[in-house]
Short mmCIF file of N, CA, C and O in Angstrom, two decimals:
data_model
loop_
_atom_site.label_atom_id
_atom_site.label_comp_id
_atom_site.label_asym_id
_atom_site.label_seq_id
_atom_site.Cartn_x
_atom_site.Cartn_y
_atom_site.Cartn_z
N MET A 48 -30.56 -29.88 -6.74
CA MET A 48 -29.75 -28.64 -7.36
C MET A 48 -28.49 -29.12 -6.71
O MET A 48 -28.75 -28.89 -5.28
N PRO A 49 -27.13 -28.42 -7.05
CA PRO A 49 -25.65 -28.89 -6.01
C PRO A 49 -26.15 -27.40 -4.83
O PRO A 49 -26.65 -26.67 -5.42
N LYS A 50 -25.22 -27.83 -4.03
CA LYS A 50 -25.26 -26.97 -2.88
C LYS A 50 -23.27 -26.23 -2.76
O LYS A 50 -22.47 -26.75 -3.13
N ILE A 51 -23.41 -24.74 -2.65
CA ILE A 51 -22.53 -23.95 -2.75
C ILE A 51 -21.75 -24.15 -1.57
O ILE A 51 -22.76 -23.84 -0.31
N SER A 52 -20.38 -24.77 -1.02
CA SER A 52 -20.07 -25.30 0.31
C SER A 52 -19.71 -23.90 0.50
O SER A 52 -18.99 -22.22 0.13
N LYS A 53 -19.40 -23.39 2.18
CA LYS A 53 -19.54 -22.42 3.07
C LYS A 53 -17.85 -22.27 2.32
O LYS A 53 -17.27 -21.30 1.79
N GLY A 54 -17.15 -23.29 2.30
CA GLY A 54 -15.64 -23.22 1.91
C GLY A 54 -14.92 -21.96 0.87
O GLY A 54 -14.22 -21.70 0.67
N ARG A 55 -16.46 -22.71 -0.06
CA ARG A 55 -16.31 -22.12 -1.42
C ARG A 55 -15.45 -20.74 -0.89
O ARG A 55 -14.70 -19.53 -1.58
N ARG A 56 -16.54 -19.81 -0.32
CA ARG A 56 -16.92 -18.44 -0.21
C ARG A 56 -16.14 -17.69 0.46
O ARG A 56 -15.61 -16.93 0.37
N VAL A 57 -15.63 -18.56 1.05
CA VAL A 57 -14.64 -18.15 2.20
C VAL A 57 -13.55 -18.81 1.59
O VAL A 57 -12.60 -17.30 1.73
N GLY A 58 -12.97 -19.37 0.75
CA GLY A 58 -11.68 -19.36 -0.07
C GLY A 58 -11.82 -18.54 -0.85
O GLY A 58 -10.76 -17.22 -1.19
N GLN A 59 -12.40 -18.25 -1.93
CA GLN A 59 -12.78 -16.73 -2.66
C GLN A 59 -12.59 -15.52 -1.94
O GLN A 59 -12.02 -14.86 -2.68
N ALA A 60 -13.25 -15.14 -0.85
CA ALA A 60 -12.70 -13.89 -0.19
C ALA A 60 -11.51 -13.53 0.06
O ALA A 60 -10.88 -12.16 0.35
N ALA A 61 -10.89 -15.11 0.62
CA ALA A 61 -9.68 -14.72 1.14
C ALA A 61 -8.87 -14.11 -0.59
O ALA A 61 -7.72 -13.95 -0.66
N VAL A 62 -8.73 -14.89 -1.36
CA VAL A 62 -8.55 -15.02 -2.71
C VAL A 62 -8.16 -12.64 -3.54
O VAL A 62 -8.03 -12.42 -3.53
N ASN A 63 -9.65 -12.56 -3.33
CA ASN A 63 -10.14 -11.23 -3.51
C ASN A 63 -9.35 -10.22 -2.66
O ASN A 63 -9.29 -9.28 -3.19
N ALA A 64 -9.38 -10.72 -1.29
CA ALA A 64 -8.83 -9.69 -0.22
C ALA A 64 -7.46 -9.52 -0.59
O ALA A 64 -6.58 -8.71 -0.61
N LEU A 65 -6.32 -10.67 -1.11
CA LEU A 65 -5.22 -10.46 -1.80
C LEU A 65 -4.85 -9.49 -2.89
O LEU A 65 -4.02 -9.33 -2.65
N ARG A 66 -5.70 -10.29 -4.03
CA ARG A 66 -5.60 -9.47 -4.86
C ARG A 66 -5.69 -8.14 -4.86
O ARG A 66 -5.11 -7.36 -5.78
N SER A 67 -6.76 -7.52 -4.36
CA SER A 67 -7.25 -6.27 -3.59
C SER A 67 -5.97 -5.50 -3.02
O SER A 67 -5.37 -4.72 -3.58
N LEU A 68 -4.81 -6.37 -1.97
CA LEU A 68 -3.85 -5.37 -1.75
C LEU A 68 -3.03 -5.31 -2.99
O LEU A 68 -2.07 -4.16 -2.83
N PHE A 69 -2.76 -6.34 -3.50
CA PHE A 69 -1.70 -5.95 -4.63
C PHE A 69 -2.26 -5.25 -5.35
O PHE A 69 -1.41 -4.66 -6.11
N GLU A 70 -3.38 -5.22 -6.00
CA GLU A 70 -3.78 -3.94 -6.80
C GLU A 70 -4.12 -2.62 -6.45
O GLU A 70 -3.65 -1.73 -6.52
N GLU A 71 -3.64 -2.58 -5.14
CA GLU A 71 -3.67 -1.20 -4.25
C GLU A 71 -2.49 -0.85 -5.01
O GLU A 71 -1.84 0.35 -4.79
N HIS A 72 -1.56 -1.77 -4.96
CA HIS A 72 -0.01 -1.31 -4.51
C HIS A 72 0.24 -1.61 -6.69
O HIS A 72 1.40 -1.19 -7.51
N ASP A 73 -0.81 -1.34 -7.23
CA ASP A 73 -0.48 -1.13 -9.01
C ASP A 73 0.41 -2.82 -9.09
O ASP A 73 0.74 -2.49 -10.72
N HIS A 74 -0.19 -3.63 -8.58
CA HIS A 74 0.80 -4.74 -9.19
C HIS A 74 -0.42 -5.58 -10.12
O HIS A 74 -1.24 -5.44 -9.86
N ILE A 75 0.52 -6.51 -10.91
CA ILE A 75 -0.45 -6.88 -12.18
C ILE A 75 -1.05 -8.76 -11.45
O ILE A 75 0.21 -8.94 -11.12
N VAL A 76 -2.34 -9.07 -11.05
CA VAL A 76 -2.75 -9.45 -10.82
C VAL A 76 -3.62 -10.82 -11.46
O VAL A 76 -4.69 -10.20 -11.94
N GLN A 77 -3.29 -12.51 -11.81
CA GLN A 77 -4.07 -12.83 -12.45
C GLN A 77 -4.79 -13.75 -12.04
O GLN A 77 -3.99 -14.52 -11.28
N GLU A 78 -5.68 -14.13 -12.14
CA GLU A 78 -6.65 -15.37 -11.35
C GLU A 78 -6.31 -16.00 -11.85
O GLU A 78 -6.83 -16.11 -13.09
N ILE A 79 -6.04 -17.25 -11.51
CA ILE A 79 -6.33 -19.01 -11.87
C ILE A 79 -7.25 -19.83 -11.93
O ILE A 79 -7.94 -19.56 -10.77
N SER A 80 -8.09 -20.30 -12.99
CA SER A 80 -9.47 -21.02 -12.43
C SER A 80 -9.24 -21.84 -11.36
O SER A 80 -8.18 -22.68 -11.95
N GLY A 81 -10.66 -22.11 -11.03
CA GLY A 81 -10.42 -23.68 -10.05
C GLY A 81 -9.95 -24.69 -10.92
O GLY A 81 -9.92 -25.51 -10.08
N GLN A 82 -10.74 -24.54 -12.10
CA GLN A 82 -10.15 -26.05 -12.80
C GLN A 82 -9.13 -26.58 -13.56
O GLN A 82 -8.43 -27.83 -13.68
N ASN A 83 -8.04 -25.02 -12.99
CA ASN A 83 -7.07 -25.32 -13.53
C ASN A 83 -5.80 -24.84 -12.60
O ASN A 83 -4.51 -24.96 -12.44
N ASP A 84 -6.64 -25.17 -11.01
CA ASP A 84 -5.70 -24.86 -10.07
C ASP A 84 -5.19 -26.27 -9.34
O ASP A 84 -5.68 -26.72 -8.85
N PHE A 85 -3.52 -26.13 -9.56
CA PHE A 85 -2.96 -27.20 -8.83
C PHE A 85 -2.06 -26.71 -8.20
O PHE A 85 -0.88 -26.82 -8.03
N GLY A 86 -2.46 -26.19 -6.96
CA GLY A 86 -1.48 -25.25 -5.83
C GLY A 86 -0.84 -23.85 -6.32
O GLY A 86 -0.39 -23.22 -5.59
N GLU A 87 -1.98 -23.23 -7.07
CA GLU A 87 -1.72 -22.08 -7.50
C GLU A 87 -3.01 -21.18 -7.95
O GLU A 87 -3.87 -21.79 -8.32
N ASP A 88 -3.58 -19.91 -7.14
CA ASP A 88 -4.47 -19.31 -6.97
C ASP A 88 -3.77 -18.23 -7.70
O ASP A 88 -5.31 -17.70 -8.97
N LEU A 89 -2.81 -17.47 -7.57
CA LEU A 89 -2.90 -16.11 -8.16
C LEU A 89 -1.60 -15.50 -9.24
O LEU A 89 -0.36 -16.64 -8.68
N TYR A 90 -1.12 -15.75 -10.31
CA TYR A 90 -0.02 -15.34 -10.83
C TYR A 90 -0.04 -13.28 -10.84
O TYR A 90 -1.17 -12.56 -10.79
N VAL A 91 1.09 -13.28 -10.17
CA VAL A 91 1.27 -12.05 -9.64
C VAL A 91 2.52 -11.19 -10.09
O VAL A 91 3.95 -12.14 -10.03
N THR A 92 2.52 -10.20 -11.15
CA THR A 92 3.71 -8.94 -11.36
C THR A 92 4.13 -8.07 -11.24
O THR A 92 3.08 -7.69 -10.71
N PHE A 93 5.18 -7.99 -10.42
CA PHE A 93 5.17 -6.64 -9.87
C PHE A 93 5.68 -5.73 -11.06
O PHE A 93 6.34 -5.99 -12.00
N THR A 94 5.16 -3.84 -10.12
CA THR A 94 5.71 -3.34 -11.01
C THR A 94 6.89 -2.01 -10.13
O THR A 94 6.59 -2.55 -8.92
N HIS A 95 7.57 -1.50 -10.46
CA HIS A 95 8.08 -0.38 -9.54
C HIS A 95 7.82 0.81 -10.65
O HIS A 95 7.97 1.34 -11.46
N ASN A 96 7.95 2.07 -9.91
CA ASN A 96 7.64 3.57 -10.51
C ASN A 96 6.49 3.30 -11.63
O ASN A 96 6.81 3.37 -12.99
N GLY A 97 5.23 2.42 -11.46
CA GLY A 97 4.41 1.71 -12.77
C GLY A 97 4.80 1.94 -13.70
O GLY A 97 4.14 1.47 -15.03
N ARG A 98 6.04 1.24 -13.96
CA ARG A 98 6.62 0.21 -14.96
C ARG A 98 6.55 -1.47 -14.27
O ARG A 98 6.64 -1.41 -13.61
N LEU A 99 6.22 -2.13 -15.61
CA LEU A 99 6.26 -4.03 -14.86
C LEU A 99 7.62 -4.06 -15.00
O LEU A 99 8.31 -3.61 -15.45
N THR A 100 8.30 -5.13 -14.13
CA THR A 100 9.41 -5.62 -13.75
C THR A 100 9.67 -6.74 -14.57
O THR A 100 8.14 -7.39 -14.55
N SER A 101 9.91 -7.58 -14.47
CA SER A 101 10.00 -9.49 -14.38
C SER A 101 10.30 -10.06 -13.52
O SER A 101 10.09 -11.41 -13.82
N ASP A 102 9.48 -9.35 -11.96
CA ASP A 102 9.44 -10.59 -11.09
C ASP A 102 7.98 -10.34 -11.34
O ASP A 102 7.32 -9.73 -11.28
N THR A 103 7.96 -12.06 -11.18
CA THR A 103 6.48 -12.59 -11.04
C THR A 103 6.47 -13.89 -10.44
O THR A 103 7.59 -14.30 -10.31
N ILE A 104 5.55 -13.75 -8.99
CA ILE A 104 5.37 -14.76 -8.65
C ILE A 104 3.67 -15.81 -8.32
O ILE A 104 2.59 -14.90 -9.30
N LYS A 105 3.98 -16.62 -8.19
CA LYS A 105 2.56 -17.62 -8.25
C LYS A 105 2.37 -17.52 -6.62
O LYS A 105 3.19 -17.81 -6.05
N VAL A 106 0.75 -17.57 -6.04
CA VAL A 106 0.29 -17.06 -4.70
C VAL A 106 -0.46 -18.10 -4.68
O VAL A 106 -1.11 -18.74 -5.67
N GLN A 107 -0.14 -19.37 -3.86
CA GLN A 107 -1.62 -20.23 -2.96
C GLN A 107 -2.36 -19.24 -1.71
O GLN A 107 -1.52 -19.29 -1.07
N VAL A 108 -3.22 -18.59 -2.34
CA VAL A 108 -4.07 -18.80 -0.83
C VAL A 108 -4.57 -19.22 -0.46
O VAL A 108 -5.41 -20.57 -0.64
N LYS A 109 -4.52 -19.88 0.92
CA LYS A 109 -5.30 -20.23 2.18
C LYS A 109 -6.43 -19.15 2.82
O LYS A 109 -5.81 -18.08 3.42
N GLY A 110 -7.86 -19.48 3.39
CA GLY A 110 -8.90 -18.85 3.88
C GLY A 110 -9.42 -19.68 5.26
O GLY A 110 -9.32 -20.73 4.66
N GLY A 111 -9.64 -19.20 5.92
CA GLY A 111 -10.76 -19.76 7.18
C GLY A 111 -10.36 -20.13 8.39
O GLY A 111 -8.99 -20.05 8.22
N SER A 112 -11.26 -19.98 9.14
CA SER A 112 -10.67 -20.07 10.75
C SER A 112 -9.88 -21.78 10.50
O SER A 112 -9.32 -21.76 11.80
N SER A 113 -10.30 -22.78 9.50
CA SER A 113 -9.81 -24.52 10.13
C SER A 113 -8.78 -24.29 10.19
O SER A 113 -7.90 -25.16 10.32
N ARG A 114 -7.96 -23.21 9.59
CA ARG A 114 -5.94 -23.09 9.04
C ARG A 114 -5.61 -22.05 9.91
O ARG A 114 -4.12 -22.37 9.92
N ARG A 115 -6.36 -21.23 10.42
CA ARG A 115 -5.47 -20.49 11.71
C ARG A 115 -5.28 -21.09 12.81
O ARG A 115 -6.32 -22.80 13.42
N ARG A 116 -4.33 -21.14 13.34
CA ARG A 116 -3.31 -21.01 14.31
C ARG A 116 -3.05 -20.10 15.38
O ARG A 116 -3.28 -18.82 15.14
N GLY A 117 -2.66 -20.09 16.81
CA GLY A 117 -2.40 -19.04 17.52
C GLY A 117 -1.28 -18.25 17.15
O GLY A 117 -1.43 -17.05 17.38
N ASN A 118 -0.48 -18.60 16.55
CA ASN A 118 0.86 -17.83 16.10
C ASN A 118 0.78 -17.61 14.58
O ASN A 118 1.72 -17.25 13.82
N GLY A 119 -0.36 -17.66 13.99
CA GLY A 119 -0.62 -17.64 12.15
C GLY A 119 -1.31 -18.67 12.05
O GLY A 119 -2.62 -19.16 12.15
N TYR A 120 -0.71 -19.64 10.29
CA TYR A 120 -1.56 -20.69 10.00
C TYR A 120 -1.11 -21.81 9.47
O TYR A 120 0.47 -21.87 9.27
N ALA A 121 -1.63 -22.52 9.63
CA ALA A 121 -0.87 -24.27 9.37
C ALA A 121 -1.69 -24.63 8.04
O ALA A 121 -2.91 -24.49 7.60
N VAL A 122 -0.92 -24.96 6.69
CA VAL A 122 -1.50 -25.57 5.71
C VAL A 122 -0.37 -27.09 5.27
O VAL A 122 0.29 -26.79 5.41
N ARG A 123 -1.36 -27.82 5.15
CA ARG A 123 -1.32 -29.26 4.62
C ARG A 123 -0.36 -29.04 3.34
O ARG A 123 -1.15 -28.29 2.34
N VAL A 124 0.91 -29.91 2.80
CA VAL A 124 1.24 -29.78 1.95
C VAL A 124 1.34 -30.36 0.91
O VAL A 124 0.61 -30.35 0.04
N ASP A 125 1.06 -31.88 1.79
CA ASP A 125 -0.05 -32.73 0.88
C ASP A 125 1.11 -32.79 -1.03
O ASP A 125 2.00 -33.01 -0.81
N GLN A 126 -0.01 -33.04 -1.85
CA GLN A 126 0.74 -33.01 -3.14
C GLN A 126 1.23 -32.07 -3.25
O GLN A 126 2.37 -31.73 -5.13
N HIS A 127 1.00 -30.56 -3.35
CA HIS A 127 1.42 -29.46 -3.84
C HIS A 127 3.02 -29.17 -3.08
O HIS A 127 3.98 -28.35 -4.29
N GLY A 128 3.11 -30.17 -2.59
CA GLY A 128 5.39 -29.95 -2.04
C GLY A 128 5.87 -29.82 -3.52
O GLY A 128 6.77 -28.77 -3.93
N ASP A 129 5.76 -30.71 -4.06
CA ASP A 129 6.72 -31.30 -4.86
C ASP A 129 6.29 -29.93 -6.64
O ASP A 129 7.55 -29.78 -7.00
N THR A 130 5.55 -29.37 -6.66
CA THR A 130 4.97 -28.53 -7.55
C THR A 130 5.39 -27.57 -6.91
O THR A 130 5.81 -26.45 -7.64
N TRP A 131 5.75 -26.89 -6.10
CA TRP A 131 5.50 -25.88 -5.41
C TRP A 131 7.23 -25.39 -5.33
O TRP A 131 8.17 -24.47 -6.16
N ALA A 132 7.97 -26.62 -5.10
CA ALA A 132 9.53 -26.60 -4.70
C ALA A 132 9.95 -27.01 -6.50
O ALA A 132 11.19 -26.04 -6.51
N LYS A 133 9.12 -27.08 -7.66
CA LYS A 133 9.84 -27.50 -8.89
C LYS A 133 9.77 -26.60 -9.82
O LYS A 133 10.48 -26.56 -11.14
N ARG A 134 9.17 -25.47 -9.98
CA ARG A 134 8.76 -25.16 -10.90
C ARG A 134 9.66 -23.38 -10.40
O ARG A 134 10.16 -23.14 -9.91
N GLU A 135 9.18 -22.78 -12.39
CA GLU A 135 10.66 -21.63 -12.38
C GLU A 135 10.05 -20.91 -11.21
O GLU A 135 11.16 -19.66 -11.42
N HIS A 136 8.56 -19.99 -10.94
CA HIS A 136 8.50 -19.11 -10.22
C HIS A 136 8.72 -19.16 -9.09
O HIS A 136 8.02 -20.41 -8.75
N PRO A 137 8.54 -18.29 -8.25
CA PRO A 137 8.46 -18.89 -6.73
C PRO A 137 7.18 -18.74 -6.24
O PRO A 137 6.23 -18.16 -6.80
N ARG A 138 6.86 -19.32 -5.43
CA ARG A 138 5.76 -19.63 -4.55
C ARG A 138 5.28 -18.75 -3.25
O ARG A 138 6.21 -18.40 -2.27
N LEU A 139 4.53 -17.93 -3.15
CA LEU A 139 4.25 -17.63 -1.77
C LEU A 139 2.81 -18.28 -1.67
O LEU A 139 2.10 -18.25 -1.88
N LEU A 140 3.30 -18.89 -0.19
CA LEU A 140 1.36 -19.17 0.58
C LEU A 140 1.45 -18.31 1.77
O LEU A 140 2.12 -17.77 2.34
N ARG A 141 0.45 -18.26 1.47
CA ARG A 141 -0.44 -16.86 1.98
C ARG A 141 -1.75 -17.44 3.19
O ARG A 141 -3.25 -17.48 1.99
N GLY A 142 -1.89 -17.15 4.02
CA GLY A 142 -3.06 -16.98 4.52
C GLY A 142 -4.03 -15.46 5.07
O GLY A 142 -3.16 -14.68 5.33
N VAL A 143 -4.66 -15.79 4.72
CA VAL A 143 -5.64 -14.53 4.95
C VAL A 143 -7.00 -14.82 5.71
O VAL A 143 -7.92 -15.87 5.72
N ARG A 144 -7.50 -14.06 6.72
CA ARG A 144 -8.62 -14.08 7.64
C ARG A 144 -9.76 -12.71 6.51
O ARG A 144 -8.91 -11.53 6.59
N PRO A 145 -10.63 -13.03 5.15
CA PRO A 145 -11.15 -12.15 5.05
C PRO A 145 -12.43 -11.56 5.68
O PRO A 145 -12.34 -11.89 6.92
#
């Protein structure tokens, strides 16, 4: 039987925490399936005064103590650098301590 890694649980908790934060402010959040995850975990469409705006970002969420540093988080970019730099939507890379 396959074993679910602790890293998966921590990563999903980080995604859930950030999704909750955006949703508390009435923004629209769509989670990207893990099998379609190429450096993006969430699409977020912002709202203003209860109405959708045309402002959308894609978010890469990182969680867990292995990424934590004394003054924030550190994330290896690897192959995601080109993906993040050359796409039409702005990217937000967010470290979350769930």
